[in-house]
């Protein structure tokens, strides 16, 4: 959401258009029905964007009863020009909604559009006062120093990846199958290539193994930045015993009644302000957290390599024979700046 909103600001500036505060998608799976104002400080956002783009809370009466003309840019490949392709629709219909072009290179934006996008990402999007207070309480409650670990092994994530796993519990397999719908797992050579390309989420057990290979002590305080649907968590907690979660630290009614987006905001806040941040995937949250940590000068940020793990295990490496190559692969990635926001973090991890 945060990424799409920042993209929306950039596109609005490109088109010299007014941005209407977005409505969030309702998702029953994540207990989700929150709105923009439940997560972000609306008045602060509007005030901070003054001089960059115009933002309104609601549509003017003359067009509020109309459905927006939808422009789907998501499947466009290569360099995509919003001014050339979308501006005519905006001028004709006055009110449009966009599915952004995922292939659009933001570094090709003119300077004024880049400035607007960055203003939104790094300055204008502030959590509501109540949510920021709750996030601060959570941060204070976590034993220090600590590593924030964003672990992605939920049923929908695994189903979306189309990866097949051996040795999971019956409950996990049933949850994954229920989430698959028509996304059947790859088989044979395609499955092997898919995994070696790093497309398969790491299990908690695989994550623990990589952390050990990186010489992260097993008594490290770890904050688990993850949703409630995480599977096979015992694979991590049986090795790393000082793992804490937001649901264990915040047990009040005001926490249990929170929606998915507001709970994710807690993870985002804690992850940005953690002593170290590691991610088992390279998703939207990971990119936003890494960027914000770099912006704030917090450099201990690392993305665990699914490609390296798949490559080495495919060749039958286990135990100590697996640990050394994993260490070298992550060190090489780190030195080259491929596995972190900035090349200056996990090698200096200290407790």
XYZ file of C-alpha atoms in Angstrom:
351
model
C 0.000 0.000 0.000
C 2.743 2.386 0.960
C 4.623 1.686 -2.276
C 1.524 2.069 -4.428
C 0.589 5.288 -2.662
C 4.052 6.746 -3.270
C 3.808 5.685 -6.921
C 0.398 7.340 -7.091
C 1.866 10.600 -5.847
C 4.589 10.441 -8.503
C 2.071 9.769 -11.260
C -0.259 12.535 -10.020
C 2.654 14.977 -10.244
C 3.547 13.751 -13.730
C -0.036 14.356 -14.871
C -0.472 17.583 -12.868
C -3.516 15.911 -11.304
C -5.212 16.113 -7.908
C -4.855 12.976 -5.772
C -7.919 11.677 -3.927
C -7.064 9.818 -0.721
C -7.274 6.115 -1.623
C -9.576 3.482 -0.225
C -7.834 0.311 0.936
C -8.831 -3.049 -0.429
C -10.959 -5.148 1.930
C -9.370 -8.544 2.641
C -11.260 -10.993 4.845
C -8.245 -13.350 5.067
C -6.249 -10.739 6.990
C -9.218 -9.372 8.999
C -8.872 -6.258 6.905
C -11.356 -3.419 6.528
C -9.284 -0.423 7.650
C -8.998 2.838 5.757
C -6.271 5.372 5.057
C -7.147 7.384 8.158
C -6.828 4.271 10.374
C -3.146 3.963 9.463
C -1.835 7.365 8.369
C -2.157 10.914 9.703
C -4.357 12.408 6.963
C -3.980 16.099 7.793
C -0.217 15.757 8.159
C 0.021 14.003 4.771
C -1.984 16.713 3.016
C 0.023 19.478 4.674
C 3.369 17.856 3.833
C 2.410 17.430 0.178
C 1.539 21.114 -0.236
C 3.687 22.514 -3.014
C 4.230 19.055 -4.498
C 0.714 17.889 -5.411
C -2.808 18.762 -4.351
C -4.493 16.126 -2.170
C -8.206 16.050 -1.313
C -10.050 13.842 1.162
C -13.176 13.535 -0.979
C -14.311 14.185 -4.521
C -16.107 17.429 -5.374
C -19.936 17.039 -5.542
C -20.154 17.360 -9.334
C -18.237 14.112 -9.910
C -18.641 12.259 -6.596
C -21.537 10.171 -7.941
C -19.528 8.931 -10.933
C -17.418 5.810 -11.155
C -13.832 6.579 -12.147
C -12.634 5.629 -15.614
C -10.168 2.807 -14.973
C -6.807 2.725 -16.729
C -4.854 -0.531 -16.345
C -1.159 0.097 -16.966
C 0.070 -2.995 -15.115
C 0.699 -5.218 -18.130
C 2.669 -2.656 -20.126
C 6.262 -3.743 -20.708
C 9.417 -1.706 -21.070
C 9.580 2.043 -20.664
C 6.078 3.353 -19.994
C 5.055 6.965 -20.469
C 2.139 8.010 -18.241
C 1.893 11.470 -19.794
C 1.573 10.067 -23.307
C -0.653 7.093 -22.443
C -2.786 8.207 -19.470
C -3.105 11.996 -19.627
C -5.594 11.894 -22.573
C -7.940 9.695 -20.493
C -7.658 12.086 -17.543
C -8.435 15.122 -19.703
C -11.425 13.350 -21.246
C -12.978 11.770 -18.146
C -11.655 14.164 -15.420
C -11.733 11.346 -12.833
C -9.659 8.197 -13.340
C -8.266 5.330 -11.286
C -4.970 3.643 -12.092
C -3.404 0.232 -11.852
C 0.250 1.347 -11.926
C 2.744 0.049 -14.487
C 5.029 -2.192 -12.462
C 7.709 -1.929 -15.160
C 7.863 1.860 -14.937
C 11.367 2.976 -13.994
C 11.089 5.702 -11.374
C 14.637 6.817 -12.128
C 13.309 7.998 -15.503
C 10.892 10.413 -13.856
C 11.711 14.105 -14.270
C 13.184 15.683 -11.130
C 9.930 17.303 -9.984
C 8.087 13.951 -10.043
C 10.934 12.208 -8.205
C 10.857 14.931 -5.551
C 7.102 14.459 -5.034
C 7.394 10.677 -4.778
C 10.271 10.918 -2.278
C 8.461 13.541 -0.221
C 5.547 11.127 0.121
C 7.717 8.102 0.936
C 10.115 9.634 3.424
C 8.384 12.648 4.944
C 4.630 12.811 4.432
C 3.429 9.328 5.450
C 3.284 9.429 9.250
C 1.326 6.933 11.326
C -1.664 8.193 13.283
C -0.808 9.404 16.783
C -2.523 6.444 18.439
C -0.823 3.920 16.158
C 2.585 5.536 16.621
C 2.071 5.463 20.411
C 1.221 1.760 20.256
C 4.257 1.134 18.027
C 6.521 2.950 20.507
C 5.131 0.831 23.353
C 5.887 -2.311 21.367
C 9.420 -1.135 20.559
C 10.073 -0.396 24.230
C 8.836 -3.851 25.281
C 11.263 -5.775 23.053
C 14.481 -6.924 24.835
C 17.517 -5.024 23.497
C 19.531 -5.272 21.364
C 17.365 -7.156 18.900
C 17.129 -8.362 15.344
C 13.866 -7.823 13.472
C 13.193 -10.798 11.203
C 10.581 -10.541 8.454
C 9.637 -14.157 7.838
C 7.267 -14.982 4.957
C 5.888 -18.489 5.299
C 2.128 -18.014 5.371
C -0.263 -20.283 3.396
C -1.169 -17.652 0.795
C 2.490 -16.735 0.271
C 3.520 -20.352 -0.284
C 0.511 -20.961 -2.546
C 1.321 -17.873 -4.614
C 4.935 -19.006 -5.049
C 3.759 -22.325 -6.585
C 6.548 -24.111 -4.696
C 6.293 -27.587 -3.225
C 7.751 -28.461 0.194
C 8.546 -31.796 1.779
C 8.290 -32.609 5.480
C 5.668 -30.041 6.474
C 3.000 -30.857 9.048
C -0.418 -32.067 7.929
C -2.004 -28.813 9.161
C 0.441 -26.709 7.101
C -0.122 -28.801 3.964
C -3.894 -28.483 4.327
C -3.661 -24.709 4.822
C -1.476 -24.346 1.723
C -3.791 -26.495 -0.397
C -6.799 -24.442 0.725
C -5.018 -21.246 -0.368
C -3.810 -22.547 -3.733
C -7.101 -22.272 -5.661
C -5.841 -22.651 -9.267
C -2.141 -22.009 -8.580
C -0.860 -25.583 -8.654
C 2.753 -26.227 -7.580
C 5.416 -26.673 -10.242
C 6.773 -30.182 -10.749
C 9.838 -31.826 -12.261
C 12.526 -29.717 -13.960
C 10.402 -26.558 -13.864
C 10.128 -26.842 -10.059
C 13.911 -27.226 -9.753
C 14.610 -24.185 -11.977
C 11.973 -22.132 -10.121
C 13.541 -22.909 -6.748
C 17.094 -22.219 -7.977
C 15.905 -18.816 -9.193
C 15.065 -17.991 -5.573
C 11.294 -17.987 -6.023
C 10.488 -20.181 -3.015
C 9.996 -18.636 0.458
C 12.373 -19.939 3.125
C 10.808 -22.104 5.812
C 11.449 -21.145 9.460
C 13.800 -24.137 9.734
C 15.787 -23.052 6.642
C 15.907 -19.517 8.015
C 17.359 -20.745 11.312
C 19.997 -22.718 9.437
C 21.100 -19.654 7.432
C 21.206 -17.487 10.569
C 23.495 -20.074 12.156
C 25.673 -20.076 9.019
C 26.002 -16.301 9.419
C 27.209 -16.835 13.022
C 24.133 -15.167 14.543
C 24.146 -16.478 18.168
C 21.207 -18.690 19.095
C 20.493 -16.498 22.155
C 19.929 -13.407 19.953
C 16.782 -11.429 20.758
C 14.616 -11.751 17.647
C 11.426 -9.813 16.964
C 9.311 -11.775 14.510
C 7.774 -9.301 12.047
C 5.128 -11.571 10.559
C 1.401 -12.141 10.314
C -0.676 -14.434 12.494
C -0.824 -17.150 9.811
C 2.872 -18.087 9.982
C 3.456 -21.850 9.617
C 6.115 -24.220 10.984
C 7.434 -21.576 13.385
C 8.854 -24.284 15.682
C 11.605 -24.780 13.107
C 12.954 -21.376 14.159
C 12.011 -21.173 17.836
C 13.480 -24.611 18.652
C 16.913 -23.196 17.745
C 16.546 -19.463 18.429
C 14.815 -19.434 21.786
C 14.552 -15.666 22.391
C 11.897 -14.971 19.764
C 9.160 -12.470 20.599
C 6.029 -11.449 18.712
C 3.686 -8.487 18.886
C 0.783 -10.705 19.958
C 2.810 -11.864 22.998
C 3.945 -8.360 23.979
C 0.677 -6.503 23.309
C -2.257 -8.445 24.703
C -4.769 -5.697 25.409
C -8.186 -5.511 23.777
C -7.085 -2.529 21.709
C -4.464 -4.790 20.082
C -6.651 -7.837 19.511
C -9.248 -5.668 17.760
C -6.691 -4.173 15.357
C -6.967 -4.879 11.639
C -4.323 -6.436 9.394
C -3.032 -3.119 8.048
C -2.593 -1.577 11.487
C -0.802 -4.687 12.775
C 1.477 -4.577 9.727
C 2.175 -0.921 10.552
C 3.472 -2.027 13.969
C 5.903 -4.432 12.266
C 6.979 -1.702 9.845
C 7.699 0.775 12.647
C 9.623 -1.744 14.767
C 11.593 -3.042 11.771
C 12.735 0.446 10.795
C 13.920 1.154 14.339
C 15.442 -2.254 15.108
C 19.156 -2.746 15.776
C 19.335 -5.081 12.766
C 16.852 -6.133 10.088
C 16.816 -9.359 8.115
C 14.290 -10.537 5.558
C 13.705 -13.956 4.035
C 12.027 -12.468 0.976
C 12.416 -9.336 -1.137
C 8.827 -8.118 -1.023
C 7.296 -4.669 -0.861
C 7.620 -4.297 2.903
C 11.262 -5.384 2.805
C 12.102 -2.829 0.114
C 10.339 -0.019 1.973
C 11.942 -0.916 5.313
C 15.421 -1.195 3.774
C 15.029 2.147 2.017
C 13.822 3.900 5.169
C 16.598 2.349 7.267
C 19.176 3.537 4.738
C 17.581 6.992 4.733
C 17.827 7.118 8.534
C 21.400 5.790 8.533
C 20.558 2.360 10.012
C 22.779 0.120 7.905
C 22.449 -3.331 9.501
C 20.064 -4.674 6.885
C 20.354 -7.983 5.044
C 18.211 -10.090 2.698
C 18.804 -13.821 3.090
C 19.688 -15.510 -0.198
C 17.101 -18.057 -1.305
C 19.068 -18.655 -4.504
C 22.256 -19.624 -2.685
C 20.378 -21.905 -0.302
C 18.569 -23.668 -3.167
C 21.755 -24.053 -5.211
C 23.820 -25.562 -2.390
C 21.128 -27.898 -1.084
C 20.399 -29.086 -4.645
C 24.009 -30.285 -4.803
C 23.513 -32.231 -1.564
C 25.436 -29.994 0.831
C 24.507 -30.443 4.498
C 25.785 -29.500 7.950
C 29.214 -27.852 8.056
C 29.661 -28.375 4.310
C 26.579 -26.203 3.776
C 27.410 -23.553 6.394
C 30.672 -22.364 4.849
C 29.327 -21.784 1.297
C 26.276 -20.008 2.725
C 28.524 -17.667 4.702
C 30.652 -16.931 1.626
C 27.629 -16.377 -0.647
C 26.091 -13.856 1.761
C 29.443 -12.149 2.338
C 30.000 -11.806 -1.426
C 26.479 -10.453 -1.924
C 26.993 -8.059 0.942
C 30.309 -6.724 -0.324
C 28.741 -6.157 -3.748
C 25.735 -4.429 -2.165
C 23.318 -7.020 -3.528
C 21.983 -8.326 -0.240
C 21.533 -5.130 1.705
C 20.412 -1.545 1.479
C 24.010 -0.346 1.895
C 27.209 -2.463 1.983
C 27.922 -1.978 5.692
C 25.794 -4.097 7.993
C 25.666 -7.702 9.081
C 29.441 -8.294 9.079
C 29.607 -5.935 12.043
C 26.654 -7.437 13.914
C 27.427 -7.282 17.624
C 25.566 -8.309 20.759
